[in-house]
Coordinates of C-alpha atoms (C1' of nucleotides) in Angstrom, one line a residue:
Chain A
M61 CA 44.1 -12.7 -31.8
S62 CA 43.2 -16.2 -31.6
S63 CA 39.5 -17.5 -31.7
D64 CA 39.8 -18.4 -28.0
T65 CA 36.6 -17.7 -26.1
G66 CA 38.1 -17.8 -22.7
P67 CA 37.4 -20.4 -20.0
T68 CA 35.5 -23.4 -21.2
P69 CA 31.8 -22.6 -21.2
P70 CA 29.9 -25.4 -19.2
R71 CA 28.1 -27.9 -21.4
R72 CA 24.5 -28.0 -20.2
R73 CA 22.6 -31.2 -19.7
S74 CA 19.2 -32.5 -19.0
F75 CA 18.3 -33.4 -15.4
R76 CA 15.6 -35.9 -14.5
G77 CA 14.5 -36.0 -18.0
V78 CA 13.7 -32.3 -18.4
A79 CA 15.9 -29.8 -20.5
P80 CA 17.8 -27.0 -18.9
E81 CA 15.5 -24.2 -20.0
A82 CA 12.4 -26.2 -18.9
R83 CA 13.9 -26.7 -15.5
K84 CA 14.6 -23.0 -15.1
Q85 CA 11.1 -22.0 -16.1
L86 CA 9.8 -24.6 -13.7
R87 CA 11.7 -23.3 -10.9
R88 CA 10.7 -19.7 -11.9
Q89 CA 6.9 -20.8 -11.7
Q90 CA 7.5 -22.5 -8.3
L91 CA 8.9 -19.1 -7.0
I92 CA 5.9 -17.2 -8.4
D93 CA 3.5 -19.5 -6.8
A94 CA 5.2 -19.3 -3.5
A95 CA 5.2 -15.5 -3.9
I96 CA 1.5 -15.4 -4.7
E97 CA 1.0 -17.4 -1.3
A98 CA 3.3 -15.1 0.6
F99 CA 2.4 -11.7 -0.9
G100 CA -1.3 -12.5 -0.6
E101 CA -1.0 -13.6 3.0
R102 CA 1.5 -11.3 4.6
G103 CA 1.7 -8.4 1.9
F104 CA 4.7 -7.3 -0.1
H105 CA 6.6 -5.7 2.7
G106 CA 6.0 -8.6 5.1
V107 CA 8.0 -11.2 3.0
T108 CA 11.6 -12.0 2.5
V109 CA 13.7 -13.7 -0.1
R110 CA 14.4 -16.5 2.2
E111 CA 10.7 -17.1 3.0
I112 CA 9.9 -17.1 -0.8
C113 CA 12.7 -19.8 -1.4
A114 CA 11.5 -21.9 1.5
G115 CA 8.0 -21.8 0.2
A116 CA 9.0 -22.7 -3.2
Q117 CA 11.4 -25.5 -1.8
L118 CA 14.3 -23.9 -3.6
T119 CA 17.5 -22.2 -2.5
E120 CA 18.4 -18.5 -2.9
R121 CA 20.6 -19.3 -5.8
Y122 CA 17.7 -20.2 -7.9
F123 CA 15.8 -17.0 -6.9
Y124 CA 18.6 -14.9 -8.3
E125 CA 18.6 -17.2 -11.3
S126 CA 15.1 -15.8 -12.3
F127 CA 14.8 -12.6 -10.6
R128 CA 16.9 -9.6 -9.8
G129 CA 15.1 -9.0 -6.5
L130 CA 11.8 -9.1 -4.7
D131 CA 10.6 -6.1 -7.0
A132 CA 11.2 -8.1 -10.0
L133 CA 9.4 -11.1 -8.5
F134 CA 6.4 -8.9 -7.6
I135 CA 6.2 -7.6 -11.1
A136 CA 6.1 -11.1 -12.5
V137 CA 3.5 -12.2 -10.0
Y138 CA 1.5 -9.1 -10.9
S139 CA 1.8 -9.6 -14.6
Q140 CA 0.7 -13.2 -14.2
L141 CA -2.4 -12.4 -12.2
N142 CA -3.3 -9.5 -14.4
G143 CA -3.0 -11.8 -17.4
E144 CA -5.3 -14.3 -15.8
L145 CA -7.9 -11.8 -15.2
R146 CA -7.5 -10.2 -18.7
D147 CA -7.8 -13.6 -20.4
A148 CA -10.7 -14.6 -18.2
T149 CA -12.4 -11.2 -19.1
L150 CA -11.8 -11.6 -22.7
Q151 CA -13.0 -15.2 -22.8
A152 CA -16.3 -14.2 -21.0
L153 CA -16.8 -11.3 -23.5
A154 CA -16.2 -13.6 -26.4
N155 CA -19.1 -15.9 -25.1
T156 CA -21.6 -13.1 -24.6
E157 CA -24.1 -11.6 -27.0
K158 CA -22.7 -8.5 -28.4
Q159 CA -25.1 -6.2 -26.5
P160 CA -23.0 -3.5 -24.8
L161 CA -24.9 -3.8 -21.5
G162 CA -24.5 -7.6 -21.5
L163 CA -20.8 -7.1 -22.2
A164 CA -20.4 -4.8 -19.2
E165 CA -22.3 -7.3 -16.9
A166 CA -20.1 -10.1 -18.1
G167 CA -17.0 -8.1 -17.3
L168 CA -18.2 -7.3 -13.9
R169 CA -19.1 -10.8 -13.2
V170 CA -15.8 -12.1 -14.1
F171 CA -14.1 -9.5 -12.0
F172 CA -16.1 -10.2 -8.8
E173 CA -15.9 -14.0 -9.2
Y174 CA -12.1 -13.7 -9.7
V175 CA -11.8 -11.8 -6.4
R176 CA -14.0 -14.2 -4.5
N177 CA -12.3 -17.4 -6.0
D178 CA -8.9 -16.4 -4.6
P179 CA -8.7 -13.8 -2.0
R180 CA -5.0 -13.8 -1.9
R181 CA -4.7 -12.9 -5.6
A182 CA -7.3 -10.3 -5.0
R183 CA -5.3 -8.8 -2.2
I184 CA -2.2 -8.7 -4.4
M185 CA -4.0 -7.1 -7.3
L186 CA -6.3 -4.7 -5.4
I187 CA -4.2 -3.7 -2.3
E188 CA -0.6 -4.4 -2.6
A189 CA -0.1 -3.4 -6.1
V190 CA -1.0 0.2 -5.6
S191 CA 1.3 0.6 -2.5
I192 CA 4.7 -0.6 -3.5
G193 CA 7.6 1.7 -4.0
H194 CA 8.3 3.6 -7.2
D195 CA 9.8 0.6 -9.0
S196 CA 7.0 -1.8 -9.0
R197 CA 4.1 0.5 -8.8
R198 CA 4.4 1.6 -12.4
I199 CA 3.4 -1.9 -13.5
A200 CA 0.4 -1.9 -11.5
E201 CA -0.5 1.7 -12.7
E202 CA -0.1 0.5 -16.3
A203 CA -2.3 -2.5 -15.7
T204 CA -4.8 -0.4 -13.9
R205 CA -4.7 2.0 -16.8
N206 CA -5.4 -0.9 -19.1
F207 CA -8.7 -1.5 -17.3
M208 CA -9.4 2.1 -17.1
N209 CA -8.8 2.4 -20.9
L210 CA -11.2 -0.5 -21.4
T211 CA -13.7 1.2 -19.2
R212 CA -13.2 4.5 -21.0
D213 CA -13.9 2.9 -24.3
V214 CA -17.1 1.5 -23.0
V215 CA -18.1 4.9 -21.7
D216 CA -17.1 6.5 -24.9
R217 CA -19.6 4.1 -26.6
L218 CA -22.3 4.1 -24.1
I219 CA -22.3 7.7 -23.3
P220 CA -21.1 9.3 -26.4
Q221 CA -22.3 12.7 -25.6
A222 CA -20.3 12.9 -22.4
R223 CA -17.2 14.2 -23.9
K224 CA -18.9 17.1 -25.6
L225 CA -20.7 18.2 -22.5
G226 CA -17.4 18.7 -20.7
I227 CA -17.1 15.5 -18.8
D228 CA -13.5 14.2 -18.3
V229 CA -14.1 10.8 -19.6
D230 CA -10.7 9.5 -18.4
L231 CA -11.4 10.8 -15.0
L232 CA -14.9 9.2 -15.0
S233 CA -13.4 5.9 -16.1
A234 CA -10.8 6.1 -13.3
A235 CA -13.7 6.8 -10.8
L236 CA -15.7 3.7 -12.1
V237 CA -12.6 1.4 -11.9
G238 CA -12.1 2.7 -8.4
A239 CA -15.7 2.0 -7.6
N240 CA -15.2 -1.6 -8.7
I241 CA -12.0 -2.0 -6.8
H242 CA -13.3 -0.5 -3.6
A243 CA -16.4 -2.5 -3.7
A244 CA -14.5 -5.7 -4.3
T245 CA -12.1 -4.8 -1.5
R246 CA -14.9 -4.2 0.9
W247 CA -16.5 -7.5 -0.2
L248 CA -13.2 -9.3 0.4
Q249 CA -12.8 -7.7 3.9
E250 CA -16.3 -8.7 4.8
G251 CA -15.5 -12.3 4.1
F252 CA -17.9 -12.4 1.0
S253 CA -21.0 -12.6 3.2
T254 CA -23.0 -10.7 0.7
P255 CA -24.2 -13.0 -2.1
L256 CA -22.5 -12.4 -5.5
E257 CA -25.8 -11.7 -7.1
T258 CA -26.5 -8.8 -4.7
V259 CA -23.1 -7.4 -5.5
M260 CA -23.8 -7.8 -9.2
F261 CA -27.3 -6.1 -8.8
T262 CA -25.9 -3.2 -6.8
I263 CA -22.9 -2.4 -8.9
G264 CA -24.8 -3.2 -12.1
S265 CA -27.6 -0.9 -11.2
M266 CA -25.1 1.7 -10.8
Y267 CA -23.5 1.2 -14.1
R268 CA -26.8 0.9 -15.9
T269 CA -28.1 4.2 -14.4
L270 CA -25.1 6.1 -15.5
I271 CA -25.2 4.6 -19.0
N272 CA -28.9 5.4 -19.4
H273 CA -29.1 8.8 -17.8
M274 CA -25.7 10.4 -17.3
G275 CA -25.6 12.2 -20.7
G276 CA -29.0 13.8 -20.1
E277 CA -28.3 14.8 -16.6
A278 CA -25.0 16.5 -17.3
Q279 CA -26.7 18.3 -20.2
R280 CA -29.5 19.5 -17.9
S281 CA -27.0 20.9 -15.4
L282 CA -25.2 22.7 -18.2
I283 CA -28.3 24.4 -19.1
A284 CA -29.3 25.0 -15.6
S285 CA -26.0 26.7 -14.9
K286 CA -27.0 29.4 -17.4
V287 CA -24.1 28.8 -19.8
K288 CA -25.6 30.6 -22.8
T289 CA -22.2 30.9 -24.6
A290 CA -21.5 28.6 -27.4
A291 CA -21.6 25.0 -26.0
P292 CA -18.2 24.0 -24.7
S293 CA -16.7 22.2 -27.6
G294 CA -15.2 19.2 -25.9
A295 CA -11.8 20.9 -25.3
R296 CA -10.3 21.8 -22.0
G297 CA -13.0 24.5 -21.3
T298 CA -14.0 24.6 -17.8
P299 CA -17.7 24.1 -17.3
R300 CA -19.6 26.0 -14.9
P301 CA -19.3 24.9 -11.3
A302 CA -23.0 24.7 -10.5
L303 CA -24.3 21.4 -9.5
K304 CA -28.0 22.0 -8.7
S305 CA -30.4 20.3 -10.8
K306 CA -34.2 20.3 -11.1
Chain B
M239 CA 6.2 0.4 56.8
S240 CA 7.4 3.9 56.3
S241 CA 5.9 6.2 53.7
D242 CA 9.0 6.0 51.6
T243 CA 8.2 6.1 48.0
G244 CA 11.6 4.7 46.8
P245 CA 14.2 6.8 45.0
T246 CA 13.5 10.4 44.7
P247 CA 11.3 11.3 41.9
P248 CA 13.0 13.9 39.7
R249 CA 11.4 17.4 40.1
R250 CA 10.3 18.7 36.7
R251 CA 11.1 22.2 35.6
S252 CA 10.3 24.6 32.9
F253 CA 12.8 25.0 30.0
R254 CA 13.1 28.1 28.0
G255 CA 9.9 29.4 29.4
V256 CA 7.7 26.4 28.6
A257 CA 6.3 24.0 30.9
P258 CA 7.3 20.3 30.7
E259 CA 4.1 19.0 29.3
A260 CA 3.9 21.7 26.7
R261 CA 7.4 20.8 25.7
K262 CA 6.5 17.3 25.2
Q263 CA 3.4 18.1 23.1
L264 CA 5.6 20.5 21.1
R265 CA 8.0 17.8 20.3
R266 CA 5.3 15.3 19.6
Q267 CA 4.0 17.7 16.9
Q268 CA 7.4 18.3 15.5
L269 CA 7.6 14.5 15.0
I270 CA 4.2 14.3 13.4
D271 CA 5.2 17.2 10.9
A272 CA 8.4 15.5 10.0
A273 CA 6.4 12.3 9.5
I274 CA 3.9 14.0 7.2
E275 CA 6.8 15.1 5.1
A276 CA 8.5 11.7 5.2
F277 CA 5.6 9.5 4.7
G278 CA 4.1 11.7 2.0
E279 CA 7.4 11.8 0.1
R280 CA 8.8 8.3 0.4
G281 CA 5.9 6.3 1.7
F282 CA 5.5 4.5 5.1
H283 CA 7.8 1.6 4.2
G284 CA 10.6 3.9 3.0
V285 CA 11.0 5.9 6.2
T286 CA 13.0 5.0 9.3
V287 CA 13.0 6.3 12.9
R288 CA 16.3 8.0 12.4
E289 CA 14.9 9.9 9.3
I290 CA 11.9 11.1 11.3
C291 CA 14.1 12.3 14.1
A292 CA 16.5 14.0 11.7
G293 CA 13.6 15.8 10.0
A294 CA 12.1 16.8 13.4
Q295 CA 15.5 17.9 14.6
L296 CA 15.1 15.7 17.6
T297 CA 16.8 12.6 19.0
E298 CA 15.6 9.1 19.1
R299 CA 14.9 9.4 22.8
Y300 CA 12.2 11.9 22.1
F301 CA 10.7 9.7 19.6
Y302 CA 10.0 6.9 22.0
E303 CA 8.9 9.5 24.5
S304 CA 5.8 10.1 22.4
F305 CA 5.4 7.0 20.3
R306 CA 5.9 3.3 20.8
G307 CA 7.1 2.9 17.2
L308 CA 6.6 3.9 13.5
D309 CA 3.1 2.3 13.6
A310 CA 2.0 4.5 16.4
L311 CA 3.4 7.5 14.7
F312 CA 1.6 6.7 11.5
I313 CA -1.7 6.3 13.4
A314 CA -1.1 9.7 14.9
V315 CA -0.4 11.3 11.6
Y316 CA -3.4 9.6 10.0
S317 CA -5.7 10.7 12.8
Q318 CA -4.5 14.3 12.5
L319 CA -5.0 14.4 8.7
N320 CA -8.3 12.7 8.9
G321 CA -9.4 15.2 11.5
E322 CA -8.4 18.1 9.4
L323 CA -10.4 16.8 6.5
R324 CA -13.3 16.0 8.6
D325 CA -13.4 19.5 10.3
A326 CA -12.9 21.2 7.0
T327 CA -15.9 19.1 5.6
L328 CA -18.1 19.8 8.5
Q329 CA -17.4 23.6 8.3
A330 CA -18.1 23.7 4.6
L331 CA -21.4 21.8 5.2
A332 CA -22.3 24.2 7.9
N333 CA -21.8 27.1 5.6
T334 CA -24.1 25.7 2.9
E335 CA -27.8 25.8 2.3
K336 CA -29.4 22.7 3.5
Q337 CA -30.2 21.4 0.1
P338 CA -29.1 17.8 -0.1
L339 CA -27.4 18.2 -3.5
G340 CA -25.7 21.3 -2.5
L341 CA -24.4 19.5 0.5
A342 CA -23.1 16.8 -1.6
E343 CA -21.3 19.2 -3.8
A344 CA -19.8 21.0 -0.9
G345 CA -18.4 17.8 0.4
L346 CA -16.9 16.8 -2.9
R347 CA -15.3 20.2 -3.3
V348 CA -13.7 20.2 0.1
F349 CA -12.3 16.7 -0.6
F350 CA -10.7 17.5 -3.9
E351 CA -9.4 20.8 -2.7
Y352 CA -7.8 19.1 0.2
V353 CA -6.1 16.7 -2.1
R354 CA -4.8 19.3 -4.4
N355 CA -3.6 21.8 -1.7
D356 CA -1.3 19.2 -0.2
P357 CA -0.5 16.2 -2.3
R358 CA 1.8 14.6 0.4
R359 CA -1.2 14.5 2.9
A360 CA -3.3 13.2 0.0
R361 CA -0.8 10.3 -0.6
I362 CA -0.8 9.4 3.1
M363 CA -4.5 9.3 3.2
L364 CA -5.3 7.9 -0.1
I365 CA -2.5 5.5 -0.8
E366 CA -0.4 4.6 2.2
A367 CA -3.2 4.3 4.8
V368 CA -4.8 1.3 2.9
S369 CA -1.6 -0.5 2.5
I370 CA -0.1 -0.8 5.9
G371 CA 0.4 -3.9 7.9
H372 CA -2.5 -5.2 10.0
D373 CA -1.6 -3.0 13.0
S374 CA -2.1 0.5 11.4
R375 CA -4.6 -0.4 8.8
R376 CA -7.4 -0.8 11.1
I377 CA -7.4 3.0 11.8
A378 CA -7.5 3.8 8.1
E379 CA -10.3 1.2 7.7
E380 CA -12.2 2.9 10.5
A381 CA -11.7 6.3 9.1
T382 CA -12.6 5.3 5.6
R383 CA -15.7 3.6 7.2
N384 CA -16.7 6.9 8.7
F385 CA -16.7 8.6 5.3
M386 CA -18.5 5.5 4.0
N387 CA -21.1 5.8 6.6
L388 CA -21.6 9.4 5.9
T389 CA -22.0 8.5 2.2
R390 CA -24.3 5.8 3.1
D391 CA -26.6 8.2 5.1
V392 CA -26.6 10.5 2.1
V393 CA -27.5 7.6 -0.2
D394 CA -30.2 6.5 2.3
R395 CA -31.7 10.0 2.2
L396 CA -31.3 10.7 -1.4
I397 CA -32.2 7.3 -2.8
P398 CA -34.6 6.0 -0.1
Q399 CA -36.1 3.3 -2.3
A400 CA -32.7 1.7 -3.0
R401 CA -32.7 -0.6 0.0
K402 CA -36.1 -2.0 -0.7
L403 CA -35.1 -2.8 -4.2
G404 CA -32.4 -5.2 -3.1
I405 CA -29.5 -2.8 -3.4
D406 CA -26.7 -3.3 -0.8
V407 CA -26.5 0.3 0.3
D408 CA -23.3 -0.2 2.3
L409 CA -21.7 -1.8 -0.8
L410 CA -22.9 1.1 -3.0
S411 CA -21.5 3.6 -0.5
A412 CA -18.1 1.8 -0.6
A413 CA -18.1 1.9 -4.3
L414 CA -18.9 5.6 -4.4
V415 CA -16.1 6.4 -1.8
G416 CA -13.8 4.3 -3.9
A417 CA -14.8 6.4 -7.0
N418 CA -13.9 9.5 -5.1
I419 CA -10.5 8.1 -3.9
H420 CA -9.5 6.7 -7.3
A421 CA -10.5 9.8 -9.1
A422 CA -8.5 11.9 -6.7
T423 CA -5.5 9.6 -6.9
R424 CA -5.6 9.8 -10.7
W425 CA -5.8 13.6 -10.5
L426 CA -2.8 13.6 -8.2
Q427 CA -0.8 11.4 -10.4
E428 CA -1.6 13.5 -13.4
G429 CA -0.3 16.5 -11.6
F430 CA -3.6 18.3 -11.2
S431 CA -3.5 19.3 -14.8
T432 CA -7.3 19.0 -15.0
P433 CA -9.1 22.0 -13.7
L434 CA -10.8 21.6 -10.4
E435 CA -14.1 22.6 -12.0
T436 CA -13.9 19.9 -14.6
V437 CA -13.3 17.3 -11.9
M438 CA -16.2 18.7 -9.9
F439 CA -18.6 18.6 -13.0
T440 CA -17.6 15.1 -14.0
I441 CA -17.7 13.5 -10.5
G442 CA -20.8 15.7 -9.6
S443 CA -22.6 14.6 -12.7
M444 CA -22.0 11.0 -11.7
Y445 CA -23.5 11.6 -8.3
R446 CA -26.4 13.6 -9.6
T447 CA -27.3 11.0 -12.1
L448 CA -27.3 8.3 -9.5
I449 CA -29.3 10.3 -7.1
N450 CA -31.9 11.3 -9.6
H451 CA -32.4 8.0 -11.5
M452 CA -30.9 5.1 -9.7
G453 CA -33.9 4.1 -7.8
G454 CA -36.0 4.0 -11.0
E455 CA -33.4 2.1 -12.9
A456 CA -33.0 -0.6 -10.3
Q457 CA -36.8 -0.9 -10.0
R458 CA -37.1 -1.2 -13.8
S459 CA -34.5 -4.0 -14.0
L460 CA -36.3 -5.8 -11.2
I461 CA -39.5 -5.9 -13.2
A462 CA -37.6 -6.7 -16.5
S463 CA -36.2 -9.7 -14.8
K464 CA -39.7 -11.1 -14.3
V465 CA -39.6 -11.4 -10.5
K466 CA -43.3 -11.7 -10.0
T467 CA -43.0 -12.8 -6.4
A468 CA -43.5 -10.5 -3.7
A469 CA -41.0 -7.6 -3.8
P470 CA -37.8 -8.6 -2.0
S471 CA -38.4 -7.0 1.3
G472 CA -35.1 -5.4 1.9
A473 CA -33.5 -8.3 3.6
R474 CA -30.7 -10.5 2.4
G475 CA -32.7 -11.8 -0.4
T476 CA -30.7 -12.3 -3.7
P477 CA -32.3 -10.3 -6.5
R478 CA -32.3 -11.8 -9.9
P479 CA -28.9 -11.6 -11.8
A480 CA -30.4 -10.0 -15.1
L481 CA -29.0 -6.7 -15.9
K482 CA -30.6 -5.8 -19.3
S483 CA -32.7 -2.7 -19.3
K484 CA -34.9 -1.2 -21.9
Chain C
dA260 C1' 33.6 -45.8 -13.9
dT261 C1' 34.9 -41.2 -14.1
dA262 C1' 34.6 -36.4 -14.8
dA263 C1' 31.5 -32.8 -15.3
dA264 C1' 27.1 -30.5 -14.4
dG265 C1' 23.3 -29.8 -11.3
dT266 C1' 21.6 -29.5 -6.6
dG267 C1' 20.8 -28.3 -1.8
dA268 C1' 21.9 -27.0 2.7
dC269 C1' 24.0 -23.5 4.8
dA270 C1' 27.9 -20.2 6.2
dA271 C1' 29.5 -15.7 5.7
dC272 C1' 29.5 -10.9 4.8
dA273 C1' 28.2 -6.2 4.7
dG274 C1' 24.6 -3.2 5.6
dT275 C1' 20.6 -1.4 8.0
dC276 C1' 17.2 -1.0 11.5
dG277 C1' 14.9 -0.5 16.0
dT278 C1' 16.1 0.2 20.6
dT279 C1' 18.7 1.4 24.7
dG280 C1' 22.4 3.4 27.0
dT281 C1' 26.4 6.9 27.8
dC282 C1' 28.0 11.2 28.7
dA283 C1' 29.1 15.9 28.5
dA284 C1' 27.3 20.5 27.7
dA285 C1' 23.4 23.7 28.3
dA286 C1' 19.7 25.6 31.0
dC287 C1' 17.4 26.2 35.1
dT288 C1' 16.4 26.6 40.3
dA289 C1' 17.7 27.8 44.8
Chain D
dT53 C1' 27.4 29.9 42.5
dA54 C1' 26.2 25.0 43.1
dG55 C1' 23.5 21.3 42.3
dT56 C1' 20.1 19.3 39.3
dT57 C1' 17.3 18.8 35.2
dT58 C1' 17.2 18.8 30.3
dT59 C1' 19.1 18.3 26.0
dG60 C1' 21.7 16.6 22.0
dA61 C1' 25.0 13.8 19.8
dC62 C1' 26.2 9.4 19.2
dA63 C1' 27.9 4.6 20.6
dA64 C1' 26.4 0.0 21.0
dC65 C1' 23.8 -4.1 20.8
dG66 C1' 21.1 -7.5 18.8
dA67 C1' 18.2 -8.9 15.1
dC68 C1' 17.3 -9.2 10.4
dT69 C1' 18.0 -8.8 5.3
dG70 C1' 19.9 -9.2 0.7
dT71 C1' 23.4 -11.3 -1.5
dT72 C1' 27.4 -14.3 -2.6
dG73 C1' 30.2 -18.1 -1.7
dT74 C1' 31.5 -22.9 -0.1
dC75 C1' 31.1 -27.7 -0.3
dA76 C1' 29.5 -32.2 -0.1
dC77 C1' 26.3 -35.1 -2.6
dT78 C1' 23.4 -36.6 -6.8
dT79 C1' 22.5 -37.1 -11.5
dT80 C1' 24.1 -37.3 -16.1
dA81 C1' 27.1 -38.1 -20.1
dT82 C1' 30.9 -40.5 -22.1

DNA sequence: ATAAAGTGACAACAGTCGTTGTCAAAACTA
DNA sequence: TAGTTTTGACAACGACTGTTGTCACTTTAT
């Protein structure tokens, strides 16, 4: 029962003037940067550990120093990109008048500018992230859900009557996020030949129309579908199928 | 210079009562069915040729008899699923009164029912197809584009003034298709706990609102943005950025 | 200066995959 | 029945991957 801690633990030193922990973080970031390049160019499944290491100018040992495998690296990459976009969004929102429609426009603009400014990052976030195996996908789902929740809050505030009319606000938010993602993906694949302002005007008009009219339209269709029972009170009640209006 | 055609070409025969060509087509379909199961369950990148063959109860030789590789098989799978959905859509449209809004509802219903009735096929069409390497993806892009074009024609007919107001109709269609896909994907991942009619009501309300009000809303924002020059005549002209309304 | 820690290039290993080939048994034709 | 086609099971090959290990060289600390 001595206080022997086993074989001598190596004493860590500085190297080229930087502390051990800082060196490790630096290497980690090099790997992430190389991964953004590789994933964005060839996709998650077209990339190997060796390629990442070559791109980062590091050897495999340092890869496993920071990541358990490619999945973990992808999660780190996605987290970083998602954080960048989130921060840019929050900053833009902070610099905008607190009009709800203005906020929505600012968020849209940040999103589309982010996509245009770095197509590789866009590909990772928009395309790769939703298609990885069960391990990494949850992160992407969670991040997408964050944006969806943000959208849902906006919807809840701007179309407050929606919920009472039987609209599934979560589903609607998912649809709107999907509209953004798909529009951005198409814009990306077309080489951004459409001017940003045209994109903003098109998608913005869509949002504005929904915000200004969706509540009334849903209510009208409820009435038109002859539901004379008590108004469906928000719960899981299935509204009538009818879709005709006017 | 004899009429010798080289080594004797093997004379083909029937087997268990079915002709050679029919046997080949049968095997091909077995492989496709096994692939739907495998791709839908484990995703394109989690599947091997050997697994497909085991699932189809065939050996590798017959795999390469019908397909050059997994890419080709995936293309065949996707084509089949896409054809099924397309046929179901066309049939539903044929059995519907020719009211534009009714047609839109019928199309939506077919789409969501198709997704719910076979989640594996849905995963292949909604998730896997957009994430494959450059080879197979073009097929999915083309098929998605078909749906987008269909949507675009609907938009062009139901919101005829959109184009003149500076809205990019192709982009709007892409966004709407994306809204459908994302809503369906979320519905799938939630285990279809939301009733179909609620989904129909929510997404249907979205469409109906856009159809009935988007033209007017876009025009209003154009006026509000003080564009007093001649109305942008449909072409690539960049509309004003402003989004505020009312 | 000398010993230890850090680094980089790369060998080595086991595993898997796509793909082609072998071969005997089953089924068919004559 | 005899010969040929078809089938199924599986071996074999090369290529690639993730992962760990080796070793000489550089930098640091004493």
